[in-house]
Amino acid sequence: MAVVGLRCQVILFALLIMASVAYGAKLSKSHYYITCPKLETVVRNKVNEIVNADLGMAPGLLRLHFHDCFVRGCDGSVLLNSSSNSAEMDAPPNAGSLRGFAEVDSIKAEVEKACPGVVSCADILALAARDAVVKVGGKYWSVPLGRKDGFISSLVEANSSLPSPFMTFAQLVENFAAVGLNAKDMVFLSGGHTIGQAHCAVVIPRLYNFSGVPGATDPSLDPTFADMLRTLCPSDEPLTFVGQMDATNGTFDNEYFTDVKSQRGLFSSDAALLTSPLGRRIVRESAAYPGSFLREFGKSMVKMGNIDVLTGSAGEIRRVCSAVNNNGNY
């Protein structure tokens, strides 16, 4: 019986390899079924430990995956160090605000203990983002796996590819379309703002200098909310934290959409969701039906996680997430 069981495992492994070759860039939920069967348990346990120690790491890990996928695809390039400060992590949208690099290194170290040289940093980012969301109240979604790690990380590309909190609805749609995501994906993924904090720098222009007019406040902001923001964000303190991005203080839920619907979104890009019929409809429905939002968010995360992935002979499995294998730092 043991021989038969071993033979079945060998056949299954061969079929998985054949499927990977046949389908090329397609990812698979069973990619590590044989080579690293405890992968998801190892990552989940480590993410739970990290978030228990620092609740702010839940949005940090989610944002890392998002910022990775929007630049060169989901290839772990956001994690690469640069001796010349020219990598994605050094770009203004990331530098000083993107968190979780050391934590991803610690997850990778645990995975390497279980399965040396098998699991990519890009896949770890995808799993860690999911597990962080679930840890703080979000709904589980299955993560297709099999990404390889890239070799290039570019500050210039990060600057040109990442969405800005000051974008209009049309600009957001264009930005997401550039990586294969549609307007619905954009609105649902904006719901990730339900966790995390923001610096006053993104709010100050809406409070004191709207449209370049000194003293003008964005009329799309609820006046009472604007008054509260002024107490938190004096015009000369851009690096101060506003606080939690929605009223539920770190829980992954639909409260973000309730806030946006009530004109209490922090970013200009949040308010922009109400300027389109599609955006208004999704905001309204997501505010009313939390279960629906959580399901749609997971679907859009899977779609985002497939952006320009490297598979098969493309890319590599990094030994450490911060450096390519052949020559250390990028």
Coordinates of C-alpha atoms in Angstrom, one line a residue, residues 26-266:
K26 CA -1.3 30.4 -15.4
L27 CA -1.0 30.0 -11.6
S28 CA -2.4 27.1 -9.6
K29 CA -3.7 26.7 -6.1
S30 CA -2.0 23.4 -5.9
H31 CA 1.4 24.6 -7.1
Y32 CA 3.2 23.7 -3.9
Y33 CA 1.0 20.7 -3.0
I34 CA 4.0 18.3 -3.2
T35 CA 7.0 20.6 -2.9
C36 CA 5.9 22.6 0.2
P37 CA 2.6 21.2 1.6
K38 CA 2.7 23.2 4.8
L39 CA 3.4 26.5 3.1
E40 CA 0.1 28.2 3.8
T41 CA 0.1 27.1 7.4
V42 CA 3.7 28.5 7.9
V43 CA 2.8 31.8 6.3
R44 CA -0.5 32.2 8.1
N45 CA 1.0 31.4 11.5
K46 CA 3.8 33.9 11.0
V47 CA 1.5 36.6 9.7
N48 CA -0.8 36.1 12.7
E49 CA 2.2 36.5 15.0
I50 CA 3.3 39.7 13.2
V51 CA -0.1 41.3 13.2
N52 CA -0.7 40.4 16.9
A53 CA 2.5 42.3 17.7
D54 CA 1.6 45.3 15.5
L55 CA -1.9 45.7 14.1
G56 CA -0.5 48.3 11.6
M57 CA 1.3 45.5 9.8
A58 CA -2.0 44.2 8.4
P59 CA -2.4 47.2 6.0
G60 CA 1.3 47.2 5.6
L61 CA 1.4 43.7 4.1
L62 CA -1.6 44.3 2.0
R63 CA -0.1 47.5 0.6
L64 CA 3.2 45.8 -0.2
H65 CA 1.5 43.3 -2.4
F66 CA -0.5 46.0 -4.1
H67 CA 2.5 48.2 -4.8
D68 CA 4.5 45.1 -6.0
C69 CA 1.8 44.1 -8.6
F70 CA 1.4 47.6 -10.1
V71 CA 5.1 47.9 -11.0
R72 CA 6.4 45.2 -13.4
G73 CA 3.7 42.8 -12.2
C74 CA 3.6 40.6 -9.1
D75 CA 7.2 39.6 -9.1
G76 CA 8.5 40.7 -5.7
S77 CA 10.4 43.6 -7.2
V78 CA 9.2 46.0 -4.5
L79 CA 11.3 44.0 -2.0
L80 CA 14.6 44.5 -3.8
N81 CA 17.3 46.7 -2.2
S82 CA 19.3 49.1 -4.3
S83 CA 22.8 50.3 -3.4
S84 CA 22.1 53.5 -5.4
N85 CA 18.6 54.1 -3.9
S86 CA 17.0 53.6 -7.3
A87 CA 14.7 50.7 -6.6
E88 CA 10.9 50.7 -6.2
M89 CA 11.1 51.0 -2.4
D90 CA 13.0 54.3 -2.9
A91 CA 10.3 56.0 -5.0
P92 CA 8.3 58.8 -3.3
P93 CA 5.1 56.8 -3.2
N94 CA 6.9 54.1 -1.2
A95 CA 9.8 55.7 0.6
G96 CA 9.1 56.2 4.3
S97 CA 5.6 54.9 4.1
L98 CA 5.7 51.4 2.8
R99 CA 6.0 48.9 5.6
G100 CA 6.6 45.2 6.1
F101 CA 10.0 44.6 4.5
A102 CA 11.6 43.1 7.6
E103 CA 8.4 41.1 8.3
V104 CA 8.4 39.6 4.8
D105 CA 12.0 38.6 5.4
S106 CA 11.0 36.9 8.6
I107 CA 8.2 35.0 6.8
K108 CA 10.6 34.0 4.1
A109 CA 13.0 32.7 6.7
E110 CA 10.3 30.4 8.2
V111 CA 9.3 29.2 4.8
E112 CA 12.9 28.4 3.9
K113 CA 13.2 26.3 7.0
A114 CA 10.3 24.2 5.8
C115 CA 11.0 24.2 2.1
P116 CA 14.4 25.5 1.1
G117 CA 14.7 27.1 -2.3
V118 CA 11.1 26.4 -3.3
V119 CA 8.8 29.3 -2.7
S120 CA 9.1 32.7 -4.3
C121 CA 9.0 36.0 -2.4
A122 CA 6.2 37.1 -4.9
D123 CA 4.0 34.2 -3.7
I124 CA 4.8 35.0 -0.1
L125 CA 3.6 38.5 -0.6
A126 CA 0.3 37.3 -2.1
L127 CA -0.3 34.9 0.8
A128 CA 0.7 37.4 3.4
A129 CA -1.6 40.0 2.1
R130 CA -4.6 37.6 2.2
D131 CA -3.7 36.3 5.6
A132 CA -3.3 39.8 7.0
V133 CA -6.7 40.8 5.7
V134 CA -8.3 37.7 7.2
K135 CA -6.6 38.3 10.5
V136 CA -8.3 41.6 10.9
G137 CA -11.8 40.5 9.9
G138 CA -11.7 40.1 6.1
K139 CA -13.0 37.1 4.1
Y140 CA -10.7 34.3 3.0
W141 CA -10.0 33.9 -0.7
S142 CA -7.9 31.2 -2.4
V143 CA -4.6 32.4 -3.7
P144 CA -3.3 30.9 -6.9
L145 CA 0.5 30.3 -6.7
G146 CA 3.5 29.7 -8.9
R147 CA 5.0 33.2 -9.3
K148 CA 8.7 33.6 -9.8
D149 CA 10.7 36.6 -8.5
G150 CA 12.0 39.3 -10.9
F151 CA 15.4 40.7 -11.3
I152 CA 14.7 44.4 -11.9
S153 CA 13.3 47.1 -9.5
S154 CA 12.9 50.7 -10.8
L155 CA 12.2 53.9 -8.9
V156 CA 11.2 55.5 -12.2
E157 CA 8.7 52.8 -13.1
A158 CA 7.2 53.0 -9.6
N159 CA 6.7 56.7 -9.9
S160 CA 4.9 56.3 -13.3
S161 CA 2.9 53.2 -12.5
L162 CA 1.5 53.6 -8.9
P163 CA -1.9 55.3 -8.5
S164 CA -2.0 58.6 -6.6
P165 CA -4.4 59.6 -3.8
F166 CA -5.0 62.8 -5.8
M167 CA -6.3 61.1 -9.0
T168 CA -9.7 61.7 -10.5
F169 CA -12.1 58.8 -11.3
A170 CA -11.0 58.8 -15.0
Q171 CA -7.3 58.8 -14.1
L172 CA -7.8 55.9 -11.7
V173 CA -9.7 53.9 -14.3
E174 CA -6.9 54.6 -16.8
N175 CA -4.2 53.7 -14.2
F176 CA -5.9 50.4 -13.3
A177 CA -6.6 49.5 -17.0
A178 CA -2.9 49.8 -17.7
V179 CA -2.4 46.6 -15.6
G180 CA -5.5 44.8 -16.8
L181 CA -7.9 45.8 -14.1
N182 CA -11.3 47.4 -14.8
A183 CA -13.3 50.1 -13.1
K184 CA -15.1 47.7 -10.8
D185 CA -11.8 46.2 -9.6
M186 CA -10.6 49.7 -8.9
V187 CA -13.5 50.6 -6.7
F188 CA -13.5 47.3 -4.8
L189 CA -9.8 47.4 -4.3
S190 CA -10.1 51.0 -3.0
G191 CA -12.0 49.3 -0.1
G192 CA -8.6 48.2 1.1
H193 CA -8.4 51.7 2.6
T194 CA -10.7 50.4 5.4
I195 CA -7.4 49.5 7.2
G196 CA -4.3 51.6 7.7
Q197 CA -3.3 55.2 8.5
A198 CA -2.6 58.2 6.4
H199 CA -0.3 61.2 6.7
C200 CA -1.7 64.7 6.8
A201 CA 0.1 65.4 3.6
V202 CA -2.6 63.8 1.5
V203 CA -5.4 65.7 3.4
I204 CA -3.9 69.2 3.8
P205 CA -4.5 70.3 0.1
R206 CA -8.2 69.4 0.6
L207 CA -8.4 71.5 3.8
Y208 CA -6.4 74.6 3.1
N209 CA -5.6 75.0 -0.6
F210 CA -8.2 73.2 -2.6
S211 CA -7.7 73.7 -6.4
G212 CA -4.8 76.0 -5.6
V213 CA -7.0 78.6 -3.8
P214 CA -5.5 79.6 -0.5
G215 CA -7.9 79.0 2.4
A216 CA -10.3 77.0 0.2
T217 CA -11.7 73.6 1.4
D218 CA -12.8 70.8 -0.8
P219 CA -16.6 71.1 -1.0
S220 CA -16.9 67.4 -1.4
L221 CA -15.8 66.9 2.2
D222 CA -18.5 66.7 4.9
P223 CA -18.1 70.1 6.7
T224 CA -18.1 68.5 10.2
F225 CA -15.5 66.0 9.1
A226 CA -13.4 68.7 7.5
D227 CA -13.4 70.6 10.9
M228 CA -12.2 67.5 12.7
L229 CA -9.4 67.0 10.2
R230 CA -8.2 70.5 10.7
T231 CA -7.7 69.8 14.4
L232 CA -5.7 66.7 13.5
C233 CA -3.8 68.3 10.6
P234 CA -2.5 71.8 10.9
S235 CA -1.4 73.2 7.6
D236 CA 2.3 73.0 8.5
E237 CA 2.4 69.4 9.8
P238 CA 2.2 67.2 6.7
L239 CA 4.0 64.3 8.4
T240 CA 1.5 63.9 11.2
F241 CA -0.7 60.9 11.1
V242 CA -4.4 61.5 10.6
G243 CA -5.2 58.3 12.4
Q244 CA -7.2 55.2 11.2
M245 CA -8.6 55.5 7.7
D246 CA -12.1 54.6 8.7
A247 CA -14.2 54.6 11.9
T248 CA -13.8 50.9 12.7
N249 CA -10.1 51.3 13.8
G250 CA -8.3 48.5 12.0
T251 CA -11.1 46.1 11.2
F252 CA -11.4 44.9 7.6
D253 CA -15.0 45.6 6.8
N254 CA -17.2 47.8 4.6
E255 CA -17.0 50.9 6.8
Y256 CA -14.8 52.6 4.2
F257 CA -17.7 52.7 1.8
T258 CA -20.0 54.1 4.5
D259 CA -17.5 56.9 5.1
V260 CA -17.1 57.6 1.4
K261 CA -20.9 57.6 0.9
S262 CA -21.1 60.2 3.7
Q263 CA -18.3 62.3 2.1
R264 CA -15.8 61.3 4.8
G265 CA -13.2 59.7 2.6
L266 CA -9.7 61.0 3.4

